[in-house]
Short mmCIF file of C-alpha atoms in Angstrom, two decimals:
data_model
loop_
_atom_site.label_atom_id
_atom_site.label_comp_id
_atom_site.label_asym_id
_atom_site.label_seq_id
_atom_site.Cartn_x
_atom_site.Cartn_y
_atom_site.Cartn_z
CA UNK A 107 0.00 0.00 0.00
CA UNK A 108 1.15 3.49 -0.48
CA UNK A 109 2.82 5.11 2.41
CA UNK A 110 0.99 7.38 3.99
CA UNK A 111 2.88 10.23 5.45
CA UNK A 112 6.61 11.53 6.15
CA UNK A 113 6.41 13.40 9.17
CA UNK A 114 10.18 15.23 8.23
CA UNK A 115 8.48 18.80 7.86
CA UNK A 116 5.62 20.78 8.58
CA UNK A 117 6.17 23.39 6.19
CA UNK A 118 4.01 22.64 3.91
CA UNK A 119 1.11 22.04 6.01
CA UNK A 120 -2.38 23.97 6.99
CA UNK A 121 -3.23 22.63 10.76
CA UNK A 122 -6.61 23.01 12.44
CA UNK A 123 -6.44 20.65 14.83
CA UNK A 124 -8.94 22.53 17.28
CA UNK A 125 -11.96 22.29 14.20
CA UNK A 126 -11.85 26.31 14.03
CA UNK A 127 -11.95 26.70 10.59
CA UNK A 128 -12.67 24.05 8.78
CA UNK A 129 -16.05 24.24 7.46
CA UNK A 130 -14.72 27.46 5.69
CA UNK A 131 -11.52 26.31 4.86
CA UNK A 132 -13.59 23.52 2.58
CA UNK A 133 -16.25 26.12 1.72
CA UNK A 134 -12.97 28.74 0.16
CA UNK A 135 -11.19 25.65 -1.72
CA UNK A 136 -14.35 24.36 -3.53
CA UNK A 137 -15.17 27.90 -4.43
CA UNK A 138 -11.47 28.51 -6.01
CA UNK A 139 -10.93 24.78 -7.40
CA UNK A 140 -8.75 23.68 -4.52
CA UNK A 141 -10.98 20.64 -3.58
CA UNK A 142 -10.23 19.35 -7.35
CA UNK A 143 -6.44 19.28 -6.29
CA UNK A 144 -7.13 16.75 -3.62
CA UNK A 145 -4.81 13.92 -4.16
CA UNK A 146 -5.42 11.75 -1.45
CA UNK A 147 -7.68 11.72 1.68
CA UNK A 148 -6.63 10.03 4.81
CA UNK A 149 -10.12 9.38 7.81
CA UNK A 150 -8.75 7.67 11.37
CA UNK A 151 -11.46 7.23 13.95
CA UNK A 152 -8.66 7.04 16.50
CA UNK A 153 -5.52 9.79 17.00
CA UNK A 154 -3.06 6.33 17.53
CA UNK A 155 -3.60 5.17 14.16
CA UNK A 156 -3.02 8.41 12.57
CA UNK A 157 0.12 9.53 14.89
CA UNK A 158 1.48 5.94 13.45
CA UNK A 159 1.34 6.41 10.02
CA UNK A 160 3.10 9.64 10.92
CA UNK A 161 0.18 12.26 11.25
CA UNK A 162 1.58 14.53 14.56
CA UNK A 163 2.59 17.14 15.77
CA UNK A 164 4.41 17.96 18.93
CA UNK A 165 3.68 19.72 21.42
CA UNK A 166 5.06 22.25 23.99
CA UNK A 167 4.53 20.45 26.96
CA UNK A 168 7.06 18.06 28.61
CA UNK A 169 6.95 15.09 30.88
CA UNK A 170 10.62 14.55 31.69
CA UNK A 171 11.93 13.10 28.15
CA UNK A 172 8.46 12.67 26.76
CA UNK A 173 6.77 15.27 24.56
CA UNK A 174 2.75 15.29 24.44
CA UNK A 175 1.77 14.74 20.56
CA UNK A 176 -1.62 15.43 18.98
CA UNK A 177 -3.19 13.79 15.65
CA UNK A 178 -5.26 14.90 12.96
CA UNK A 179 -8.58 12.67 12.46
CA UNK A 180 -9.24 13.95 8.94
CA UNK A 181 -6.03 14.94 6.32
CA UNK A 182 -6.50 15.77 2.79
CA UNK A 183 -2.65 15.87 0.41
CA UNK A 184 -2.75 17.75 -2.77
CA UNK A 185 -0.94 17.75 -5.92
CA UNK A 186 1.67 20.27 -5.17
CA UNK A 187 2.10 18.22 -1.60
CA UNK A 188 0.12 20.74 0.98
CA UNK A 189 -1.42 19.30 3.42
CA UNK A 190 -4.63 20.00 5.67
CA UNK A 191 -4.89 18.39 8.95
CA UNK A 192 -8.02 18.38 11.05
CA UNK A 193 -10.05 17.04 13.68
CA UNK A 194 -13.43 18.07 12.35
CA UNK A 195 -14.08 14.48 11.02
CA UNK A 196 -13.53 10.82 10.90
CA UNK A 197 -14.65 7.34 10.49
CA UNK A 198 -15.94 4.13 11.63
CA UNK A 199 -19.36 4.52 12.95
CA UNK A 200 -22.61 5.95 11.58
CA UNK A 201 -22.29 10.35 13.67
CA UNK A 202 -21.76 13.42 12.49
CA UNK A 203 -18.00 12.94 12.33
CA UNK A 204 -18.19 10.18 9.47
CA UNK A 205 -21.05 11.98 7.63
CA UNK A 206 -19.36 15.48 7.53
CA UNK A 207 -16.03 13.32 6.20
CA UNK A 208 -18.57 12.05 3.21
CA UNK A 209 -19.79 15.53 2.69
CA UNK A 210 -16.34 16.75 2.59
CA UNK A 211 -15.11 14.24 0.31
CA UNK A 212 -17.84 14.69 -2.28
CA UNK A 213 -17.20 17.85 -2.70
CA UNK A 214 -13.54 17.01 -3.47
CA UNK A 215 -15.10 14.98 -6.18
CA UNK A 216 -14.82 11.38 -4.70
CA UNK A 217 -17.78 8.97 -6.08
CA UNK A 218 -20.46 7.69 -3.32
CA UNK A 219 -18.80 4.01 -3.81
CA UNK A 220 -15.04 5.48 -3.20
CA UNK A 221 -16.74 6.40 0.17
CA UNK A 222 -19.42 3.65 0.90
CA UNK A 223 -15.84 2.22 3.36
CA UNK A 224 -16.48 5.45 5.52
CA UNK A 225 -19.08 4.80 7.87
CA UNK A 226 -17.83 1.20 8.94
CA UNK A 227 -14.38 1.13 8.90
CA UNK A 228 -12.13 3.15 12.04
CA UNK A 229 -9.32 3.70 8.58
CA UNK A 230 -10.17 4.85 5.62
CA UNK A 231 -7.77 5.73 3.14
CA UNK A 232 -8.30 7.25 -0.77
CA UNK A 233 -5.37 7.99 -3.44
CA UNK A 234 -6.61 9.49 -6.80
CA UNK A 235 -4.00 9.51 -9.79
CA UNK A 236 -3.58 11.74 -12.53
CA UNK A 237 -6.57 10.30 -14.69
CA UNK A 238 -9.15 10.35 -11.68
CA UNK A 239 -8.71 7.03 -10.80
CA UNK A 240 -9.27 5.99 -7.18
CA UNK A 241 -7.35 3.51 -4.80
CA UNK A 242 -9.22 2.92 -1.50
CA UNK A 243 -7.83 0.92 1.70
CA UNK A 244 -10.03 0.31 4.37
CA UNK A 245 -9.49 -1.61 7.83
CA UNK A 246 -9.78 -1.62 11.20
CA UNK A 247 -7.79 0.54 14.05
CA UNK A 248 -4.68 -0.59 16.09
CA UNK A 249 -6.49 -2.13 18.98
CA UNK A 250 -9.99 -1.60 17.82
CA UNK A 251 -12.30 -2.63 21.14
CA UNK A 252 -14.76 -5.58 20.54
CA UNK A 253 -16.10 -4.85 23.77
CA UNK A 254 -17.59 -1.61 25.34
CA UNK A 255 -16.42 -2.81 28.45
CA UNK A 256 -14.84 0.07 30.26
CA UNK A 257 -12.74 -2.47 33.12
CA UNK A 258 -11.10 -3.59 29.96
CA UNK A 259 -10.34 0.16 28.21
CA UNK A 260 -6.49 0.81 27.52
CA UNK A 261 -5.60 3.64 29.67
CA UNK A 262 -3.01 4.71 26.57
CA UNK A 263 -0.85 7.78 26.43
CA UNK A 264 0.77 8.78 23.63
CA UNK A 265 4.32 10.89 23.60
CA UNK A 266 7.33 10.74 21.92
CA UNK A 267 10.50 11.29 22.39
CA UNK A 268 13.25 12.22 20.32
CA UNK A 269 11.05 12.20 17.31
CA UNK A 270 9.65 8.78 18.38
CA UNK A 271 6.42 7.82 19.44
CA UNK A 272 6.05 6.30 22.56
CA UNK A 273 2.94 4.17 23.84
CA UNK A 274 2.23 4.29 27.60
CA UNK A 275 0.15 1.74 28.73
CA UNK A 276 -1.09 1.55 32.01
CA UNK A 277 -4.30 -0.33 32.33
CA UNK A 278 -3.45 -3.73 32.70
CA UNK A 279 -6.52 -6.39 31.02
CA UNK A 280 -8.66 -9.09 32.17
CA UNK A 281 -5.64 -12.40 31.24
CA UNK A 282 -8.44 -14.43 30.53
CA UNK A 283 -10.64 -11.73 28.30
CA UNK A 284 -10.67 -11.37 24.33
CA UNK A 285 -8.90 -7.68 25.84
CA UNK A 286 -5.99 -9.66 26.20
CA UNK A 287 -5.59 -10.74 22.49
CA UNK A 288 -6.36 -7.56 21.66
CA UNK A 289 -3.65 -5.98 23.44
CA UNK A 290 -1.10 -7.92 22.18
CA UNK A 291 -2.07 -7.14 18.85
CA UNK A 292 -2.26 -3.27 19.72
CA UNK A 293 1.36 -3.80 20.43
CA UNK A 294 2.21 -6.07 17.42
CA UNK A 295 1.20 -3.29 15.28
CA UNK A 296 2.95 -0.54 17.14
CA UNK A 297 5.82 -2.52 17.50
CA UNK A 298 6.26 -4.89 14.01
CA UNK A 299 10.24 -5.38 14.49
CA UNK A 300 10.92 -5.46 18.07
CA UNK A 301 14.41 -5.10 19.23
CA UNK A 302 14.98 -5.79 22.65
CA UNK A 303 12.93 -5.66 26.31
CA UNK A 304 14.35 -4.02 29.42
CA UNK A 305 13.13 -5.08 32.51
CA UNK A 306 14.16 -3.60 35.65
CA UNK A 307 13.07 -2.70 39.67
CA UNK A 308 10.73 0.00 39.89
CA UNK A 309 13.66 2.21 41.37
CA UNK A 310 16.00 1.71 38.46
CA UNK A 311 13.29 2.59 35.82
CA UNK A 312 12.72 5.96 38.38
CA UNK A 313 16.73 6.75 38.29
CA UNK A 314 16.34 6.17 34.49
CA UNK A 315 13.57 8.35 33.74
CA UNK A 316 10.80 5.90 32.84
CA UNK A 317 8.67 7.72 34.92
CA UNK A 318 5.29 9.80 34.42
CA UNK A 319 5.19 12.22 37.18
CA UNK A 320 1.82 13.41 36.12
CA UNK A 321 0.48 10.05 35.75
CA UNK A 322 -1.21 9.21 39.28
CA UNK A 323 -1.49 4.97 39.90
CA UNK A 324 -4.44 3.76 42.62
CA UNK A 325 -2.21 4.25 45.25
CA UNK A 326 -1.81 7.84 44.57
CA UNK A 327 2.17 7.87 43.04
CA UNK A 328 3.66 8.45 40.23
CA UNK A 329 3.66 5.75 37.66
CA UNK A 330 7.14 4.14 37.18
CA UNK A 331 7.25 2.12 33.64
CA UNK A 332 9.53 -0.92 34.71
CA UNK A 333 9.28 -2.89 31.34
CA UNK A 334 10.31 -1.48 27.81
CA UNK A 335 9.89 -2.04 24.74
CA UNK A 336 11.77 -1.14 22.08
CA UNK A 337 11.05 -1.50 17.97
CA UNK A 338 13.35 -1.08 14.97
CA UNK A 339 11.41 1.95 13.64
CA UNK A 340 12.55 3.85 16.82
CA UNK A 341 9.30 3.60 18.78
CA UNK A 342 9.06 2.46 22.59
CA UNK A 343 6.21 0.83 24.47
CA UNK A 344 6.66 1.38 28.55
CA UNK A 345 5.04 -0.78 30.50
CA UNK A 346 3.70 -0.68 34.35
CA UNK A 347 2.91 -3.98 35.40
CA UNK A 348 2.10 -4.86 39.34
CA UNK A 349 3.86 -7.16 41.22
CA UNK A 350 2.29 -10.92 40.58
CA UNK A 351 0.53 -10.82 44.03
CA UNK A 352 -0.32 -14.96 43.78
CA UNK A 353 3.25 -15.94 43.77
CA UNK A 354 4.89 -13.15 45.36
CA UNK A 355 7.51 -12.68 42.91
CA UNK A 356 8.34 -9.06 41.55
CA UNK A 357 8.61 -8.51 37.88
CA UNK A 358 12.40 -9.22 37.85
CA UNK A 359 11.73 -12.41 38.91
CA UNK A 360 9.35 -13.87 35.92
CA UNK A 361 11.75 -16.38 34.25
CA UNK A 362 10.15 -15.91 30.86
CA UNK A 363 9.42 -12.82 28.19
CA UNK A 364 5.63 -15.20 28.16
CA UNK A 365 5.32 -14.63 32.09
CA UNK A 366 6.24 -11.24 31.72
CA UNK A 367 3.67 -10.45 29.11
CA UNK A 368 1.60 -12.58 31.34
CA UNK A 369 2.69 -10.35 34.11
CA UNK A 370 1.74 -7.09 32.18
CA UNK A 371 -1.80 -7.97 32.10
CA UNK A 372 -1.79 -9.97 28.90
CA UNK A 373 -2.87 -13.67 27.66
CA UNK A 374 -0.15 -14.91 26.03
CA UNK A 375 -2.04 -18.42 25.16
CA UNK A 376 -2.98 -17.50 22.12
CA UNK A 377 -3.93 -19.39 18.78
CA UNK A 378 -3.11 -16.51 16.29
CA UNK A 379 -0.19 -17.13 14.26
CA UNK A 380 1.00 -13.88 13.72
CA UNK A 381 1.10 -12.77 17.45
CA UNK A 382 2.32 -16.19 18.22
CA UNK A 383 5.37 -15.22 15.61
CA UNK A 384 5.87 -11.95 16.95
CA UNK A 385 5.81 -13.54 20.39
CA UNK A 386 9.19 -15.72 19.75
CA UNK A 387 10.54 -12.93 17.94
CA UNK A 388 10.48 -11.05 20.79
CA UNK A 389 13.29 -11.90 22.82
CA UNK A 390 14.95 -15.31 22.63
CA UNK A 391 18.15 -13.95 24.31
CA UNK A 392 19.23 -12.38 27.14
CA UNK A 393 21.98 -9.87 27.33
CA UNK A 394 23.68 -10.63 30.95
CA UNK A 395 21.70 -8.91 33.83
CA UNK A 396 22.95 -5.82 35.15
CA UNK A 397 22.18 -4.55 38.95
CA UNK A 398 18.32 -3.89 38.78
CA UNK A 399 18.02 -4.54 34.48
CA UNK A 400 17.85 -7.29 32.55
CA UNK A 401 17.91 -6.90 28.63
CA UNK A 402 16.21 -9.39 26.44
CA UNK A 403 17.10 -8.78 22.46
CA UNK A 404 15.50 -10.66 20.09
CA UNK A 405 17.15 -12.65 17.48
#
């Protein structure tokens, strides 16, 4: 599939990410014959799956090394490469959000078929060549809930740092839920090419700065991310599992990356073959232990 976005420049970009102007933004291009430059049209019913295919900006706000990120909802590229980023409308359900992203799209010219994908689909992506012919991908989100179950909602934040994005997860799921699966394969797809996995005591990850100071746990302190993951593309996933309460044994102490997934609120008996892949990919190694950190790197 065509890539989506290089996030190398904003330049050449028109940002409304508050839903200010947008209705007259549209209303100006179709009166000049912008709308008929649309290229390519890009609908996310969740910020995560645009900030991933590299749709955000950052912020001036800091949590120690993090940086607080926002993400468009609704993007539309044109031929001479502007382009317009928005939260004024999306996909994946049948609301206003979805419906004003038809209406938008219409008026750039897309056909009622190109955009039948809208309404029931949390992705929705359109590329229009040269001749007016249209490519449209269509899928579901990174993580996309079965269940409206709110015991079994990701508590996700979303940073980055040093140009990265990082995932903080904090919510840990039901082990023996369909939540479980689907939290692996929210990380799977944040993390395709996983590197390594550092595990250490809670007051090594402090004294390393895997901390969230503004991030209150139930007990009322800071949250202290204790497992990490790391990817190829430069993304990290920082984890904040409890101690395993049955056996008594602190997170350093799981023998296995399994028991530490298990550990971090996740099934790891799964019949899946791609997160069972990504699973033994993960770390079949481990680098030797350091006081308070172990590393496990994959093969």
């Amino acid at each position: 599939m065509k890539s989506a976005h290089d996030n190398s420049s904003s330049s050449n970009r028109i940002s409304d990410m508050e839903n200010v102007q947008t209705h007259k933004l549209i209303d100006d291009w179709e009166r000049t014959g912008r709308l008929e430059q649309v290229q390519a049209a890009f609908l996310y019913n969740r910020t995560l799956d645009a900030a991933m295919d590299g749709f955000f900006e950052l912020q001036p706000y800091f949590h120690g090394p993090l940086r607080t990120v926002s993400s468009p909802t609704f993007v539309l590229r044109f031929t001479d490469g502007q382009e317009f980023w928005s939260t004024g409308a999306n996909c994946g359900y049948a609301g206003t959000g979805p419906h004003l992203a038809v209406s938008f799209l219409e008026r750039c010219g897309f056909s009622q078929n190109d955009l039948e994908p809208v309404l029931s689909n949390q992705v929705v992506k359109l590329f229009r060549d040269e001749n007016g012919t249209v490519d449209v991908y269509a899928h579901d989100g990174v993580g996309s809930p079965k269940s409206t179950d709110v015991r079994y909602t990701p508590n996700t934040l979303l940073y980055a740092k040093d140009g990265q994005l990082v995932l903080l997860e904090t919510m840990l799921y039901s082990s023996t839920s369909d939540q479980s699966v689907e939290t692996l394969e929210t990380y799977r797809k944040f993390l395709p090419r996983p590197t390594e996995v550092i595990v250490m005591t809670k007051e090594t990850a402090e004294e390393s700065g895997y901390v969230h100071k503004s991030q209150i746990n139930e007990l009322g302190h800071k949250t202290v991310f204790n497992v990490v993951v790391k990817d190829a593309s430069g993304r990290e996933l920082w984890l904040s599992p409890a101690i395993d309460i049955k056996s008594g044994r602190d997170i350093l102490k799981q023998g296995t990356v399994r028991e530490i997934l298990n550990a971090c609120g996740c099934n790891t008996d799964v019949e899946d073959s791609s997160l069972k892949g990504w699973m033994l990919s993960l770390l079949q190694s481990v680098a030797p232990p350091k006081k308070g950190l172990f590393v496990y790197k994959a093969n």
